[in-house]
Structure formats: structure tokens, C-alpha cells
C-alpha positions as a Python dict, from the first residue, in 0.01 Angstrom:
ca = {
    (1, 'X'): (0, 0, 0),
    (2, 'X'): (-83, 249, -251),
    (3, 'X'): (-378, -4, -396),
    (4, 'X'): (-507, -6, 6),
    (5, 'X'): (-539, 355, 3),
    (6, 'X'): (-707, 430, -313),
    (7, 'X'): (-948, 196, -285),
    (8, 'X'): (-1009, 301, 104),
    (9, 'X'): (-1022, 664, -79),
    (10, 'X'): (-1272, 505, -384),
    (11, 'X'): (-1501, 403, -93),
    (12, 'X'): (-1484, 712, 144),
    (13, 'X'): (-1629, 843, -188),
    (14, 'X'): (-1867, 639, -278),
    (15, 'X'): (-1998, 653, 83),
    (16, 'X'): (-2019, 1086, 88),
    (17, 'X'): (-2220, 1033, -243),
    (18, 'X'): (-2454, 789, -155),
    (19, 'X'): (-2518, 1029, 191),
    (20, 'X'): (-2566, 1331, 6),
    (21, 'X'): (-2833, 1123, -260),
    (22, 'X'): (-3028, 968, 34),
    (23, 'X'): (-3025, 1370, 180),
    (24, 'X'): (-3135, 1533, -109),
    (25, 'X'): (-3454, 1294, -112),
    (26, 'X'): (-3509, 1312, 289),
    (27, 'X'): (-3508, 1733, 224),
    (28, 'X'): (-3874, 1725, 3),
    (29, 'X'): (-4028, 1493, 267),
    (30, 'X'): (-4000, 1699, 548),
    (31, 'X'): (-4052, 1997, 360),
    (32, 'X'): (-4392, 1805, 260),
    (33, 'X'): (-4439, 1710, 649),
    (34, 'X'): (-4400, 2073, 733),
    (35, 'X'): (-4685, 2176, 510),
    (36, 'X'): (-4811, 2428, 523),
    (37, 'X'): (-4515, 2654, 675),
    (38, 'X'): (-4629, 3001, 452),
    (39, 'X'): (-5002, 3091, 352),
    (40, 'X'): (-5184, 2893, 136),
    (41, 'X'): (-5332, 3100, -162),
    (42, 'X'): (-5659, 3040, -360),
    (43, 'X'): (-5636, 3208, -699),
    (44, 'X'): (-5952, 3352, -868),
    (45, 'X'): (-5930, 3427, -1248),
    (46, 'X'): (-6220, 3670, -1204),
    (47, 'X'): (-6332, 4034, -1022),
    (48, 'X'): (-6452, 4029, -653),
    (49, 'X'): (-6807, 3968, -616),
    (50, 'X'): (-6880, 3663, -889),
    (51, 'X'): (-6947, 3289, -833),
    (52, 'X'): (-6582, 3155, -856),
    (53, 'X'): (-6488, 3443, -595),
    (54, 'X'): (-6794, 3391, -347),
    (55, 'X'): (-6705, 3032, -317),
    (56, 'X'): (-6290, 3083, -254),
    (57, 'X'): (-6423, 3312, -8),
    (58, 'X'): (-6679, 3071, 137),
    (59, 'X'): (-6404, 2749, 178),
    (60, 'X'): (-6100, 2965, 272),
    (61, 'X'): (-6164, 2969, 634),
    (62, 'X'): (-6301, 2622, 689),
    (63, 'X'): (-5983, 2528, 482),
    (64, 'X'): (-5730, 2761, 701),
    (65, 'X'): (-5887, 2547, 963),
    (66, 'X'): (-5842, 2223, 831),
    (67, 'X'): (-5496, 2218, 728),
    (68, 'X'): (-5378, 2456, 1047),
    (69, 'X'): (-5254, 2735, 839),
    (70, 'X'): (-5355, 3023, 635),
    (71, 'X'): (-5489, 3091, 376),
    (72, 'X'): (-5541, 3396, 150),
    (73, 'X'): (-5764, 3483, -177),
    (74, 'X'): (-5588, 3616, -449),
    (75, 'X'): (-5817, 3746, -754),
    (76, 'X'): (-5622, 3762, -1059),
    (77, 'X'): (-5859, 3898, -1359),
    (78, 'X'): (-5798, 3909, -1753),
    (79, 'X'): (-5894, 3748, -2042),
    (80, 'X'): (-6189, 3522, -1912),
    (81, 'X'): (-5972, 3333, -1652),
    (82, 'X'): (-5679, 3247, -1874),
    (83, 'X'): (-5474, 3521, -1697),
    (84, 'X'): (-5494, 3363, -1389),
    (85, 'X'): (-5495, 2989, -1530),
    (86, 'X'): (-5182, 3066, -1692),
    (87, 'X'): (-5033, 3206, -1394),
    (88, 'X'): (-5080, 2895, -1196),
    (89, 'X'): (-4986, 2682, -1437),
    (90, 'X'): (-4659, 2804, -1390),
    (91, 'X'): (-4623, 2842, -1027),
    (92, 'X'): (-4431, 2630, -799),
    (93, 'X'): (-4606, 2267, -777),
    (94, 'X'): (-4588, 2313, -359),
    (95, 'X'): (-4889, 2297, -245),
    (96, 'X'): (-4926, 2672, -206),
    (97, 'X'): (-5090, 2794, -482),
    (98, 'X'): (-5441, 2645, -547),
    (99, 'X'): (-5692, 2770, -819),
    (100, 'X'): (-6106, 2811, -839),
    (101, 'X'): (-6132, 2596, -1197),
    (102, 'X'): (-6414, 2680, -1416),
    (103, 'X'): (-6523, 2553, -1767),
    (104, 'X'): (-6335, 2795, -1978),
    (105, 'X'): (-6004, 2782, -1862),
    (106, 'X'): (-6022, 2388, -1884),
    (107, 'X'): (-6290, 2235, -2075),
    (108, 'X'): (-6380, 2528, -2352),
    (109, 'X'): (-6082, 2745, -2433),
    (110, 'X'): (-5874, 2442, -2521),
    (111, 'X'): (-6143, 2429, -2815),
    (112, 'X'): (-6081, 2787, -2885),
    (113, 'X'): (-5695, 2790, -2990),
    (114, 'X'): (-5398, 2697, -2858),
    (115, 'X'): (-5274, 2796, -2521),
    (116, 'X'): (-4977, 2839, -2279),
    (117, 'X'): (-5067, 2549, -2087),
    (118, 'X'): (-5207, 2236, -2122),
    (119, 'X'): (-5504, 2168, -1957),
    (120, 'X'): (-5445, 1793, -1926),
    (121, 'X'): (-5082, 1819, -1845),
    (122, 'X'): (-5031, 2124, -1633),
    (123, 'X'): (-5292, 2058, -1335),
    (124, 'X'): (-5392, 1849, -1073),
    (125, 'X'): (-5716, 1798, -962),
    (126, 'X'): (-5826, 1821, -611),
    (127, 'X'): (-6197, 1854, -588),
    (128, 'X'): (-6521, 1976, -733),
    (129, 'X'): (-6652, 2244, -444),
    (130, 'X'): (-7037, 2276, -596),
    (131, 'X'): (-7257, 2236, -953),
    (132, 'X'): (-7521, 2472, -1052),
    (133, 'X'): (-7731, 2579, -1322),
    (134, 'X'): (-7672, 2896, -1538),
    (135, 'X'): (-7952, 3128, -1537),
    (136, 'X'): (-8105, 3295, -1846),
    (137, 'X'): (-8155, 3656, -1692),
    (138, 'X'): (-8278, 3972, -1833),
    (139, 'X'): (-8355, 4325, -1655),
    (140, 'X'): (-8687, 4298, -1455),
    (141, 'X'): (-8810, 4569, -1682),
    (142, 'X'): (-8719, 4435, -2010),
    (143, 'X'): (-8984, 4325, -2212),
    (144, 'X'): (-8956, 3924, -2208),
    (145, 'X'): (-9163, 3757, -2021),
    (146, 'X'): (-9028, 3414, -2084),
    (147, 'X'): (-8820, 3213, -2325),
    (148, 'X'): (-9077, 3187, -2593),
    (149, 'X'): (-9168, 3599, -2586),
    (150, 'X'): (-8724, 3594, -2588),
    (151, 'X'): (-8715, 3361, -2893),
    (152, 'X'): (-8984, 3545, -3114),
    (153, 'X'): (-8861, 3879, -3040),
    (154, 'X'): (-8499, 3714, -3181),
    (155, 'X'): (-8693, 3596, -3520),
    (156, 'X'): (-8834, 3911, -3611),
    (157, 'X'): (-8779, 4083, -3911),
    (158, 'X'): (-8456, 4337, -3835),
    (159, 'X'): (-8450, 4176, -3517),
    (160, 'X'): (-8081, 4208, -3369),
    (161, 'X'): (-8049, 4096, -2955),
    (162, 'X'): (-7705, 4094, -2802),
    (163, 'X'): (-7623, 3893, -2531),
    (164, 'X'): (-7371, 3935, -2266),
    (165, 'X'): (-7080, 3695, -2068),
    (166, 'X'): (-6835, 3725, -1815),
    (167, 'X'): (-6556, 3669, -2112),
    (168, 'X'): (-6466, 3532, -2429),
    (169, 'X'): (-6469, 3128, -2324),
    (170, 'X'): (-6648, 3108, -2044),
    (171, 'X'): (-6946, 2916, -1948),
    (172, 'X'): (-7164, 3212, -1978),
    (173, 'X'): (-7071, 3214, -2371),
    (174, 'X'): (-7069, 2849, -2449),
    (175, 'X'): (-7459, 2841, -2286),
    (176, 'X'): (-7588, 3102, -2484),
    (177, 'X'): (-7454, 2956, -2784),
    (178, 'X'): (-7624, 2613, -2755),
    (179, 'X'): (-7942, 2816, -2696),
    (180, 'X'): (-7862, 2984, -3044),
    (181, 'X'): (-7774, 2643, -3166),
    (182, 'X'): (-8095, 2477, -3082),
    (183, 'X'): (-8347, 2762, -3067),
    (184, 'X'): (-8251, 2833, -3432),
    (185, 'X'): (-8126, 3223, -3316),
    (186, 'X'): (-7789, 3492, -3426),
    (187, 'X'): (-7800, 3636, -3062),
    (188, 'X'): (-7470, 3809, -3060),
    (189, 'X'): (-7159, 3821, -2784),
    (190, 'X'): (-7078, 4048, -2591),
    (191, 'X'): (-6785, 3960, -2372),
    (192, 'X'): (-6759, 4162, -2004),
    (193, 'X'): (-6445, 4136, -1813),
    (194, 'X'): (-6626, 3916, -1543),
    (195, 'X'): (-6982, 3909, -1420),
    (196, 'X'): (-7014, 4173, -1204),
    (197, 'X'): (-6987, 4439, -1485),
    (198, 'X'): (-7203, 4229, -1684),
    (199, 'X'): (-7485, 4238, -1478),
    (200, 'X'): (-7494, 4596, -1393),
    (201, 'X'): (-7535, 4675, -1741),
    (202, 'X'): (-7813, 4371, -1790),
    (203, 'X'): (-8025, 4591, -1493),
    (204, 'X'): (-7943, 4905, -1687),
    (205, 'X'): (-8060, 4724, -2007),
    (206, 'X'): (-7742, 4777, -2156),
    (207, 'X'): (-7694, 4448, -2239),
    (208, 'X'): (-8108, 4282, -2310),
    (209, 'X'): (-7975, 3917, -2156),
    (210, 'X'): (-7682, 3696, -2029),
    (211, 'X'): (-7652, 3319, -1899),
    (212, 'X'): (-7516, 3409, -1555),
    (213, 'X'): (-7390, 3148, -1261),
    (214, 'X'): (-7646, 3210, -976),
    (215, 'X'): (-7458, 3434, -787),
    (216, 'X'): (-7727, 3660, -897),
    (217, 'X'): (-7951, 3502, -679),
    (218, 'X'): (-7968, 3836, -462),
    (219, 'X'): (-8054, 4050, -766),
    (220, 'X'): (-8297, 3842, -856),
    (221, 'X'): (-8434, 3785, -492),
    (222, 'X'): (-8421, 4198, -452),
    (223, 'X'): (-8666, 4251, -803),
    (224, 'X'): (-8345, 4369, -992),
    (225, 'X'): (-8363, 4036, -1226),
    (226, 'X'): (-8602, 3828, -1411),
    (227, 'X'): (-8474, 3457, -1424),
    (228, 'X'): (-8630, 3344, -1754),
    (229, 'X'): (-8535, 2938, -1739),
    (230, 'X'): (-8222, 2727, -1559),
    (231, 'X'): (-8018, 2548, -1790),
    (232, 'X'): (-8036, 2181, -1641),
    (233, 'X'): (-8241, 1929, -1714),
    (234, 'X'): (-8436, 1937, -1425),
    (235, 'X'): (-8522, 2233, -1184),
    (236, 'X'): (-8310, 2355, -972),
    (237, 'X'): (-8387, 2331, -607),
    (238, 'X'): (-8264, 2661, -531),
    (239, 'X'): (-8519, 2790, -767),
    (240, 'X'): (-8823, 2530, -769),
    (241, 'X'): (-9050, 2782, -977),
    (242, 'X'): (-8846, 2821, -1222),
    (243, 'X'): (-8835, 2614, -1590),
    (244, 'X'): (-8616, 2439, -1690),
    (245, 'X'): (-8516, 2583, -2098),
    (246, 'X'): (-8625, 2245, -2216),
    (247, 'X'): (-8951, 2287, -2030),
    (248, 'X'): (-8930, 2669, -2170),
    (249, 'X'): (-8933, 2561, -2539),
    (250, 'X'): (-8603, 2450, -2613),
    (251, 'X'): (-8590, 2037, -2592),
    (252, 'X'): (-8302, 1841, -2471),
    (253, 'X'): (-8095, 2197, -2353),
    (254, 'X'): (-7850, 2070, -2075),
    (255, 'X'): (-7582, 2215, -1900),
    (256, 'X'): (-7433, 2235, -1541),
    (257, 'X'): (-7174, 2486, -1437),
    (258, 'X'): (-6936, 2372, -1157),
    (259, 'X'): (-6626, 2492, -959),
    (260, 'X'): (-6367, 2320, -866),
    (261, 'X'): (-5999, 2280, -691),
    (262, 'X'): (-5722, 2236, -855),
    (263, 'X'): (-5302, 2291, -851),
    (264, 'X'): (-5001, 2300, -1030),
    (265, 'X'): (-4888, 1954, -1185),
    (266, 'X'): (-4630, 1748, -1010),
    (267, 'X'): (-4824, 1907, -615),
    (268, 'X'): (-4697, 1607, -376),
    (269, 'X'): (-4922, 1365, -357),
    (270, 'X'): (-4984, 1349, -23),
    (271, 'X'): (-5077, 1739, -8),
    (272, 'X'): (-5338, 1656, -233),
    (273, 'X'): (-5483, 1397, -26),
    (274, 'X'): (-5501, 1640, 255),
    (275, 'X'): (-5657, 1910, 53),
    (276, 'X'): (-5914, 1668, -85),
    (277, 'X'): (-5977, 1541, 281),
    (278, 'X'): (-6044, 1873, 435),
    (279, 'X'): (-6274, 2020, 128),
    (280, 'X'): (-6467, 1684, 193),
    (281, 'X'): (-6527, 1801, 522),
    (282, 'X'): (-6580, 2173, 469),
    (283, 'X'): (-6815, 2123, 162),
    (284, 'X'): (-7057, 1888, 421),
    (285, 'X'): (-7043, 2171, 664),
    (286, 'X'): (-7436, 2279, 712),
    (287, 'X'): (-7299, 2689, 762),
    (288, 'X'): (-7132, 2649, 426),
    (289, 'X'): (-7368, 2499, 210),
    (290, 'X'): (-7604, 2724, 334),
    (291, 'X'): (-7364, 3035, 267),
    (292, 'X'): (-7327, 2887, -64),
    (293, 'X'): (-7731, 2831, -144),
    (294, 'X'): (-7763, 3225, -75),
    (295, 'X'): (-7552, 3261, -349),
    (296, 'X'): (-7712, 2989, -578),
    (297, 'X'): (-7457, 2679, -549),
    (298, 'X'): (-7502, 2397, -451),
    (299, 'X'): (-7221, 2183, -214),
    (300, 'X'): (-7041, 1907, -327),
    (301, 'X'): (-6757, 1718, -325),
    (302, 'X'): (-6557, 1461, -515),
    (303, 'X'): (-6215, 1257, -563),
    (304, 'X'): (-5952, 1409, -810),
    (305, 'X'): (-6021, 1118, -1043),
    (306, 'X'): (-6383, 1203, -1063),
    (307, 'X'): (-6303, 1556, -1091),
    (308, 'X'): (-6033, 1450, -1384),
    (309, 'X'): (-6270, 1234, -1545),
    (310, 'X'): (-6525, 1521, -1554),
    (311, 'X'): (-6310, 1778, -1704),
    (312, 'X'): (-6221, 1554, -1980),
    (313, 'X'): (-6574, 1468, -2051),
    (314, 'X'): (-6681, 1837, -2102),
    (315, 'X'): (-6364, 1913, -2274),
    (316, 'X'): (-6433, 1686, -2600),
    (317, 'X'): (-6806, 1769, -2555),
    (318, 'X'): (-6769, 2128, -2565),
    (319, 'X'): (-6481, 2121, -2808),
    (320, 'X'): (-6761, 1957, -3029),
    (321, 'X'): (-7025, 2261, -2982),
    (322, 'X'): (-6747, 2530, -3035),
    (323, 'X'): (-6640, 2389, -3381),
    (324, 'X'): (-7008, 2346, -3499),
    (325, 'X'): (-7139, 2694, -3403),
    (326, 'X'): (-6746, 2820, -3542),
    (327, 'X'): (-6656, 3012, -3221),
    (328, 'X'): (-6362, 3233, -3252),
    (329, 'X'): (-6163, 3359, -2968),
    (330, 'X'): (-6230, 3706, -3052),
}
């Protein structure tokens, strides 16, 4: 009799234990079908009023509209992004914390030193959002014309020409340094604590240049800015009259800024997908892409694996420029 009852008892066990396993996997799938239940927030590493915060602010409503919540903006500056990559990094992977990625937080401070996150391993990818040139600006009163009057000014005897960047690893940095690579030229860094800083001082001719996203389009537009040459290979669309720095005197100069989407590692899967769906949507939206021209970007879109494939790309080509010009993170 005893035997009957323990093994009655065994199974009454076995049976609460297998309940409570299938429950605890049933609880994250209808938290996941419940997304999103609390706002949604898009972190920006950078200041109000620069590229990476124009375009949050540009997607967050179409988005809020997509996924039938809301969703907030959060700008978290410091240390050219890494403040704010590092924060998300670390955040609950929930699907309610997203981040505006740029190159420096994941494809050129990797090359810089080592970090408290891994920019392989911490992140998802959800989307790119849009591609542009950088711009080689200067004050419309400054005295260069064009890249050649820029370069031989840089040559001359006791010459000495700073240039400025939203932070130590960004974009801004890593473009002015190939153009000191290949144009033969010691311009020297000046880091800002993102661009808006930057180029007030570049109209006050504090600063004599930068390599700026174009979300100084308006600046430029209102006579404050002289765009000297884009940074692609070809001309930009958004500024047909423009040269290209190849086409300026520099041959075979190429790069492309971008923003992108991304999350904390380990974001359900299926919160992803619904991300990536909407921003598909939002980017093709003709009042957004035409927001986003004002400001110098161009729309796009793409699947994470693109988006993956292109981060890693820039990451081992940029890790190559950074230890052949010996960039230090200052």
C-alpha cells in the first residue's frame, strides 16, 4: 500500500513540475503578444538638433503608429555615442529600448580600444533608416574656395588647420582622416561633444572646417555654410552641384554615413520582425523621406541581415584606416 502511495505521490509531483515548466515558457509569449504594453523608447547618443536626432524624431510617430503604441525619444549624450551605446547594451532585451546606430559606436570605436560591449555580441539589428554623404564644410566667409585652395593652404610653410567632429570616433573624425591620409595633410582633431556645437563654432570660424552629416543642409541653404565636396563617390542628389572629393582632387575618396535601428541582444524575435516591418513602411512614406531630404538623408530601408552584414564590413574596413593613420582615443 505504501509503494501505491508514493509512487501516486512521485507522480502528483512530477505532474506540478512539468505544469509549472510549460507556465514559465507560456508567461514570455504573451508578454511578447502584448507588445508593446509601456512606451517604446528610441535612444540618441547625441544633443538635440543633429542627424541621428532629426531622424528618431522623423520615424517616431510613423512608428507609434505602426506598432499601436508609443513611443518616446530619449537623447543620451557623452563620449561620441558610447554613453548611450553602452547604456543600451545593457538594458532589458524587451523590445523597449531601441537605439539610432551610427559608425562610431559600431564600426570605428571597436578599432579604437576596448569597450564595455561588444559590438557583434551585444546588439541586434533591425534596420538601416537612410545613407548619406558627409559634407566637407567651412564658414561661408572663410577663405577656401574649394578643396584644392583647402589642400594648399594645409601645405604651406607653418601652415597648421584644425578640423572639427562631433566626438572622438565618430564618422565626422574617421572622414577627415582619410582626407589627411590621401591628400598627404596633418589637419588636426578637434573633438565637439556632438554637432551642433561644432558647427556654431565652424560659422564663427572657430573651428576653419569639419566633415559634417547633412543635417546642415539648412545652414548651408541659409548662406551660413560653404559645402566644399560630398564624400561619395558620386554626387549626391540632394546636392547635384556639388563635387564629389574625388572629383575635387582627391582620387578614389569614398565614404557613406548611415543610421540605423538597432536593440539589445537576445530582443524576441518576433518583435524584431515587427519593428523591421513597420520601418519598411514608414521609411517608403513620401512625407518622411521628404522630411528627411530637408535635412540631407536620404530614405532607406533594409533586413537585419543586410544591416549585420554592413556593420561588419565597415568594422574591419575602418579598423584598417584607424591603425594606419595610428588613431588614439584621446
Amino acid at each position: 500500500m505504501r509503494s501505491i502511495v508514493s509512487c501516486i505521490g512521485r507522480r502528483a509531483v512530477l505532474a506540478s513540475a512539468a505544469l509549472a515548466l510549460v507556465s514559465s515558457f507560456s508567461v514570455p509569449a504573451a508578454a511578447q503578444s502584448d507588445w508593446p504594453s509601456k512606451p517604446v523608447r528610441i535612444i540618441v547618443g547625441f544633443p538635440p538638433g543633429g542627424g541621428a536626432d532629426v531622424l528618431a524624431r522623423a520615424i517616431s510617430i510613423g512608428l507609434a503608429h505602426e506598432i499601436n503604441g508609443t513611443v518616446i525619444v530619449e537623447n543620451r549624450p557623452g563620449a561620441g555615442g558610447l554613453t548611450a551605446t553602452e547604456f543600451v547594451a545593457k538594458s532589458p532585451a524587451d523590445g523597449y529600448t531601441l537605439y539610432i546606430a551610427t559608425p562610431g559606436s559600431f564600426t570605428i570605436w571597436p578599432g579604437l580600444r576596448k569597450l564595455n560591449y561588444d559590438a557583434r555580441k551585444d546588439f541586434v539589428a533591425i534596420s538601416t533608416l537612410v545613407t548619406m554623404p558627409n559634407l566637407l564644410l567651412t564658414s561661408a566667409s572663410a577663405p577656401y574656395q574649394n578643396v584644392a585652395g583647402l589642400i594648399a593652404a594645409a601645405k604651406a610653410p607653418g601652415a597648421q588647420i584644425n578640423y572639427g567632429s562631433g566626438g572622438v570616433g565618430t564618422i565626422g573624425q574617421i572622414a577627415a582622416e582619410q582626407f589627411n591620409l590621401m591628400a598627404g595633410l596633418r589637419l588636426t582633431h578637434v573633438p565637439y561633444k556632438g554637432t551642433a556645437p561644432l558647427l556654431s563654432d565652424v560659422i564663427g570660424g572657430v573651428v576653419p572646417i569639419t566633415f559634417a552629416d547633412p543635417s546642415a543642409k539648412s545652414l548651408i541653404d541659409g548662406g551660413k555654410l560653404r559645402v566644399l565636396a560630398v564624400t561619395t563617390s558620386q554626387r549626391s542628389r540632394l546636392f547635384p552641384n556639388v563635387p564629389t572629393m574625388a572629383e575635387a582632387g582627391v582620387p578614389g575618396y569614398d565614404l557613406k554615413n548611415w543610421y540605423g535601428l538597432v536593440a539589445p541582444a537576445g530582443t524576441p524575435s518576433d518583435i524584431v520582425a515587427k519593428l523591421n516591418a513597420a520601418l519598411v513602411k514608414i521609411m517608403a512614406q513620401p512625407d518622411v523621406r521628404q522630411r528627411l531630404e530637408g535635412a540631407g538623408m536620404e530614405a532607406t530601408s533594409s533586413s537585419p541581415t543586410q544591416f549585420t552584414d554592413l556593420m561588419n564590413t565597415e568594422r574591419t574596413k575602418w579598423g584598417a584606416l584607424i591603425a594606419k593613420v595610428g588613431m588614439r582615443p584621446e
